[in-house]
Amino acid sequence: MKNRLRVLRAERGWSQADLAERLQVSRQSVNAIETGRFDPSLPLAFKLAKLFDTTIESIFTEDSARE
Amino acid sequence: MILLNKQLSPLQRWTLRAFTINFLLLVALSTFARMVFEHSHPGKAIIYPLSFLPAIPVVGMVAVIGRYLSRETDEFVRTLATHSLLWTLGVTMVADTVLGALNQYNFLPGLLPVLNIELFWITALIALHIQLWRNR
């Protein structure tokens, strides 16, 4: 699954550690999600969407989906 | 699971402490049971409870791991811990099968009773470090 997490984070000037702290997860979790090595659960995806004030589908897209 | 952050979470600290206590208890009870078997030649009424004695901390270790996995709120860390555990169980079971077969035919006389759990510990540390290295 692709995601725009790195872009959204950069727009706000947050480091991975900053985002991790806001999500109450480890920095490694944020890194793994950003690089597509780990797909978050639905509750964490909702948490991300709420934090960035957007929808889940605007953050995450299927690998096969065109941008 | 325990080395992802510089500082351990209270849950990770508790888990590490409880696991170590159970491990030390296992070594102590295994040694005690072995000594009784070798020196006292106990009767049947004692043999079975004595054999189960070292299994008590093993149950404790499984409970500690289960508690950790059920309470760890970071799902990625939980996934890493689960992967490490699966590798650890796999390696331990394979080694146990091979060593068990060798021991059955007396190719490994005097095998230490805590070998499995030592192997478990070593494999767990290696698996954990590989996971951490891959996800640094």
mmCIF file of C-alpha atoms in Angstrom:
data_model
loop_
_atom_site.group_PDB
_atom_site.id
_atom_site.type_symbol
_atom_site.label_atom_id
_atom_site.label_comp_id
_atom_site.label_asym_id
_atom_site.label_seq_id
_atom_site.Cartn_x
_atom_site.Cartn_y
_atom_site.Cartn_z
ATOM 1 C CA MET A 1 0.000 0.000 0.000
ATOM 2 C CA LYS A 2 1.305 3.451 -0.937
ATOM 3 C CA ASN A 3 0.886 6.425 1.342
ATOM 4 C CA ARG A 4 1.464 10.184 1.531
ATOM 5 C CA LEU A 5 2.564 10.157 5.117
ATOM 6 C CA ARG A 6 6.042 11.549 4.460
ATOM 7 C CA VAL A 7 4.586 14.440 2.456
ATOM 8 C CA LEU A 8 1.930 15.244 5.025
ATOM 9 C CA ARG A 9 4.493 15.105 7.793
ATOM 10 C CA ALA A 10 6.926 17.332 5.885
ATOM 11 C CA GLU A 11 4.175 19.886 5.239
ATOM 12 C CA ARG A 12 3.814 20.286 8.965
ATOM 13 C CA GLY A 13 7.540 20.254 9.627
ATOM 14 C CA TRP A 14 7.300 17.236 11.889
ATOM 15 C CA SER A 15 10.056 14.694 12.319
ATOM 16 C CA GLN A 16 9.275 10.985 12.466
ATOM 17 C CA ALA A 17 9.786 11.180 16.209
ATOM 18 C CA ASP A 18 7.283 14.062 16.466
ATOM 19 C CA LEU A 19 4.655 12.092 14.586
ATOM 20 C CA ALA A 20 5.417 8.964 16.604
ATOM 21 C CA GLU A 21 4.887 10.921 19.811
ATOM 22 C CA ARG A 22 1.553 12.279 18.579
ATOM 23 C CA LEU A 23 0.442 8.781 17.580
ATOM 24 C CA GLN A 24 1.886 7.190 20.734
ATOM 25 C CA VAL A 25 3.878 4.644 18.755
ATOM 26 C CA SER A 26 7.613 4.092 18.202
ATOM 27 C CA ARG A 27 9.584 6.077 15.624
ATOM 28 C CA GLN A 28 10.318 2.760 13.915
ATOM 29 C CA SER A 29 6.581 2.272 13.427
ATOM 30 C CA VAL A 30 6.280 5.589 11.615
ATOM 31 C CA ASN A 31 9.318 4.768 9.476
ATOM 32 C CA ALA A 32 7.943 1.319 8.607
ATOM 33 C CA ILE A 33 4.574 2.784 7.593
ATOM 34 C CA GLU A 34 6.146 5.571 5.541
ATOM 35 C CA THR A 35 8.363 3.182 3.623
ATOM 36 C CA GLY A 36 5.448 0.811 2.998
ATOM 37 C CA ARG A 37 6.948 -2.064 4.958
ATOM 38 C CA PHE A 38 4.074 -2.083 7.422
ATOM 39 C CA ASP A 39 0.396 -1.424 6.887
ATOM 40 C CA PRO A 40 -1.254 0.091 9.946
ATOM 41 C CA SER A 41 -4.413 -1.291 11.482
ATOM 42 C CA LEU A 42 -7.692 0.486 10.896
ATOM 43 C CA PRO A 43 -7.660 2.223 14.311
ATOM 44 C CA LEU A 44 -4.156 3.587 13.643
ATOM 45 C CA ALA A 45 -5.147 4.637 10.116
ATOM 46 C CA PHE A 46 -8.118 6.529 11.574
ATOM 47 C CA LYS A 47 -5.812 8.118 14.109
ATOM 48 C CA LEU A 48 -3.513 9.279 11.295
ATOM 49 C CA ALA A 49 -6.430 10.646 9.292
ATOM 50 C CA LYS A 50 -7.715 12.547 12.291
ATOM 51 C CA LEU A 51 -4.270 13.910 13.099
ATOM 52 C CA PHE A 52 -3.797 15.217 9.550
ATOM 53 C CA ASP A 53 -7.427 16.317 9.364
ATOM 54 C CA THR A 54 -8.136 14.293 6.255
ATOM 55 C CA THR A 55 -9.546 10.921 5.182
ATOM 56 C CA ILE A 56 -7.867 7.526 5.232
ATOM 57 C CA GLU A 57 -8.166 7.120 1.467
ATOM 58 C CA SER A 58 -6.399 10.415 0.876
ATOM 59 C CA ILE A 59 -3.421 9.117 2.833
ATOM 60 C CA PHE A 60 -3.353 5.492 1.710
ATOM 61 C CA THR A 61 -3.826 4.138 -1.800
ATOM 62 C CA GLU A 62 -3.532 0.660 -3.256
ATOM 63 C CA ASP A 63 -0.257 -0.187 -4.968
ATOM 64 C CA SER A 64 -2.106 -0.805 -8.218
ATOM 65 C CA ALA A 65 -4.136 2.409 -8.019
ATOM 66 C CA ARG A 66 -3.100 5.293 -10.303
ATOM 67 C CA GLU A 67 -2.162 8.522 -8.615
ATOM 68 C CA MET B 1 10.715 -5.339 21.374
ATOM 69 C CA ILE B 2 12.837 -4.047 24.213
ATOM 70 C CA LEU B 3 15.531 -2.222 22.308
ATOM 71 C CA LEU B 4 13.497 -0.174 19.868
ATOM 72 C CA ASN B 5 13.596 2.838 22.128
ATOM 73 C CA LYS B 6 16.464 4.032 24.207
ATOM 74 C CA GLN B 7 14.240 3.863 27.258
ATOM 75 C CA LEU B 8 12.142 0.821 27.964
ATOM 76 C CA SER B 9 8.447 1.258 28.514
ATOM 77 C CA PRO B 10 7.136 0.146 31.920
ATOM 78 C CA LEU B 11 5.527 -2.868 30.224
ATOM 79 C CA GLN B 12 8.795 -3.874 28.540
ATOM 80 C CA ARG B 13 10.722 -3.389 31.772
ATOM 81 C CA TRP B 14 8.220 -5.535 33.682
ATOM 82 C CA THR B 15 8.291 -8.218 30.986
ATOM 83 C CA LEU B 16 12.084 -8.385 30.925
ATOM 84 C CA ARG B 17 12.240 -8.604 34.724
ATOM 85 C CA ALA B 18 9.536 -11.277 34.975
ATOM 86 C CA PHE B 19 11.094 -13.318 32.177
ATOM 87 C CA THR B 20 14.522 -13.202 33.828
ATOM 88 C CA ILE B 21 13.087 -14.262 37.187
ATOM 89 C CA ASN B 22 11.313 -17.210 35.560
ATOM 90 C CA PHE B 23 14.484 -18.151 33.693
ATOM 91 C CA LEU B 24 16.571 -18.139 36.896
ATOM 92 C CA LEU B 25 13.837 -20.138 38.626
ATOM 93 C CA LEU B 26 13.942 -22.664 35.800
ATOM 94 C CA VAL B 27 17.697 -23.091 36.127
ATOM 95 C CA ALA B 28 17.387 -23.505 39.903
ATOM 96 C CA LEU B 29 14.500 -25.991 39.745
ATOM 97 C CA SER B 30 16.107 -27.971 36.913
ATOM 98 C CA THR B 31 19.332 -28.248 38.872
ATOM 99 C CA PHE B 32 17.421 -29.224 42.018
ATOM 100 C CA ALA B 33 15.402 -31.904 40.182
ATOM 101 C CA ARG B 34 18.533 -33.262 38.517
ATOM 102 C CA MET B 35 20.349 -33.460 41.847
ATOM 103 C CA VAL B 36 17.443 -35.274 43.504
ATOM 104 C CA PHE B 37 17.196 -37.743 40.609
ATOM 105 C CA GLU B 38 20.918 -38.461 40.638
ATOM 106 C CA HIS B 39 21.559 -38.646 44.366
ATOM 107 C CA SER B 40 18.322 -39.649 46.109
ATOM 108 C CA HIS B 41 16.831 -42.208 43.711
ATOM 109 C CA PRO B 42 13.260 -41.075 44.482
ATOM 110 C CA GLY B 43 10.219 -43.359 44.351
ATOM 111 C CA LYS B 44 7.413 -43.149 41.801
ATOM 112 C CA ALA B 45 5.335 -40.860 44.003
ATOM 113 C CA ILE B 46 8.112 -38.263 43.891
ATOM 114 C CA ILE B 47 9.351 -38.740 40.326
ATOM 115 C CA TYR B 48 6.294 -37.264 38.593
ATOM 116 C CA PRO B 49 5.894 -34.108 40.718
ATOM 117 C CA LEU B 50 9.653 -33.638 40.547
ATOM 118 C CA SER B 51 9.570 -33.852 36.762
ATOM 119 C CA PHE B 52 6.810 -31.249 36.589
ATOM 120 C CA LEU B 53 8.629 -28.869 38.922
ATOM 121 C CA PRO B 54 10.911 -27.258 36.270
ATOM 122 C CA ALA B 55 7.895 -26.853 33.964
ATOM 123 C CA ILE B 56 6.282 -24.326 36.311
ATOM 124 C CA PRO B 57 8.584 -21.413 35.314
ATOM 125 C CA VAL B 58 8.204 -22.428 31.665
ATOM 126 C CA VAL B 59 4.469 -21.859 32.032
ATOM 127 C CA GLY B 60 5.373 -18.578 33.724
ATOM 128 C CA MET B 61 7.511 -17.534 30.741
ATOM 129 C CA VAL B 62 4.737 -18.305 28.281
ATOM 130 C CA ALA B 63 2.325 -16.297 30.434
ATOM 131 C CA VAL B 64 4.781 -13.379 30.552
ATOM 132 C CA ILE B 65 5.137 -13.394 26.758
ATOM 133 C CA GLY B 66 1.361 -13.659 26.339
ATOM 134 C CA ARG B 67 0.833 -10.763 28.727
ATOM 135 C CA TYR B 68 3.331 -8.641 26.824
ATOM 136 C CA LEU B 69 1.775 -9.358 23.433
ATOM 137 C CA SER B 70 -1.726 -8.641 24.681
ATOM 138 C CA ARG B 71 -0.733 -5.353 26.329
ATOM 139 C CA GLU B 72 1.766 -3.914 23.841
ATOM 140 C CA THR B 73 -0.049 -0.963 22.275
ATOM 141 C CA ASP B 74 2.465 -0.351 19.466
ATOM 142 C CA GLU B 75 1.248 -2.733 16.767
ATOM 143 C CA PHE B 76 4.472 -2.575 14.747
ATOM 144 C CA VAL B 77 6.588 -3.468 17.777
ATOM 145 C CA ARG B 78 4.118 -6.247 18.548
ATOM 146 C CA THR B 79 4.544 -7.575 15.006
ATOM 147 C CA LEU B 80 8.337 -7.541 15.369
ATOM 148 C CA ALA B 81 8.078 -9.374 18.682
ATOM 149 C CA THR B 82 5.736 -11.966 17.160
ATOM 150 C CA HIS B 83 8.054 -12.551 14.191
ATOM 151 C CA SER B 84 11.032 -12.933 16.520
ATOM 152 C CA LEU B 85 9.094 -15.408 18.654
ATOM 153 C CA LEU B 86 8.086 -17.476 15.648
ATOM 154 C CA TRP B 87 11.694 -17.703 14.489
ATOM 155 C CA THR B 88 12.762 -18.559 18.016
ATOM 156 C CA LEU B 89 10.157 -21.297 18.406
ATOM 157 C CA GLY B 90 11.015 -22.723 15.000
ATOM 158 C CA VAL B 91 14.754 -22.903 15.649
ATOM 159 C CA THR B 92 14.245 -24.295 19.157
ATOM 160 C CA MET B 93 11.836 -27.003 17.965
ATOM 161 C CA VAL B 94 14.101 -28.067 15.095
ATOM 162 C CA ALA B 95 17.146 -28.182 17.366
ATOM 163 C CA ASP B 96 15.138 -30.004 20.028
ATOM 164 C CA THR B 97 14.016 -32.636 17.529
ATOM 165 C CA VAL B 98 17.555 -33.231 16.291
ATOM 166 C CA LEU B 99 19.111 -33.264 19.762
ATOM 167 C CA GLY B 100 16.272 -35.441 21.072
ATOM 168 C CA ALA B 101 16.935 -38.024 18.379
ATOM 169 C CA LEU B 102 20.656 -37.984 19.069
ATOM 170 C CA ASN B 103 20.072 -38.239 22.800
ATOM 171 C CA GLN B 104 17.667 -41.148 22.345
ATOM 172 C CA TYR B 105 20.440 -43.184 20.796
ATOM 173 C CA ASN B 106 22.971 -42.022 23.393
ATOM 174 C CA PHE B 107 25.018 -39.906 21.024
ATOM 175 C CA LEU B 108 24.742 -36.987 23.431
ATOM 176 C CA PRO B 109 25.166 -38.340 26.937
ATOM 177 C CA GLY B 110 24.802 -35.859 29.788
ATOM 178 C CA LEU B 111 22.723 -33.310 27.871
ATOM 179 C CA LEU B 112 21.968 -30.342 30.107
ATOM 180 C CA PRO B 113 18.300 -30.163 31.155
ATOM 181 C CA VAL B 114 18.077 -26.428 30.443
ATOM 182 C CA LEU B 115 19.506 -26.641 26.947
ATOM 183 C CA ASN B 116 16.168 -25.898 25.266
ATOM 184 C CA ILE B 117 15.557 -22.707 27.142
ATOM 185 C CA GLU B 118 19.147 -21.561 26.669
ATOM 186 C CA LEU B 119 18.741 -22.130 22.958
ATOM 187 C CA PHE B 120 15.429 -20.267 23.128
ATOM 188 C CA TRP B 121 17.117 -17.275 24.786
ATOM 189 C CA ILE B 122 20.027 -17.152 22.332
ATOM 190 C CA THR B 123 17.763 -17.511 19.291
ATOM 191 C CA ALA B 124 15.361 -14.907 20.666
ATOM 192 C CA LEU B 125 18.199 -12.395 21.073
ATOM 193 C CA ILE B 126 19.551 -13.088 17.579
ATOM 194 C CA ALA B 127 16.070 -12.914 15.994
ATOM 195 C CA LEU B 128 15.308 -9.692 17.852
ATOM 196 C CA HIS B 129 18.561 -8.069 16.781
ATOM 197 C CA ILE B 130 17.984 -9.062 13.152
ATOM 198 C CA GLN B 131 14.490 -7.534 13.326
ATOM 199 C CA LEU B 132 15.855 -4.354 14.887
ATOM 200 C CA TRP B 133 18.632 -4.118 12.310
ATOM 201 C CA ARG B 134 16.143 -4.543 9.471
ATOM 202 C CA ASN B 135 13.852 -1.880 10.934
ATOM 203 C CA ARG B 136 16.354 0.610 12.329
#
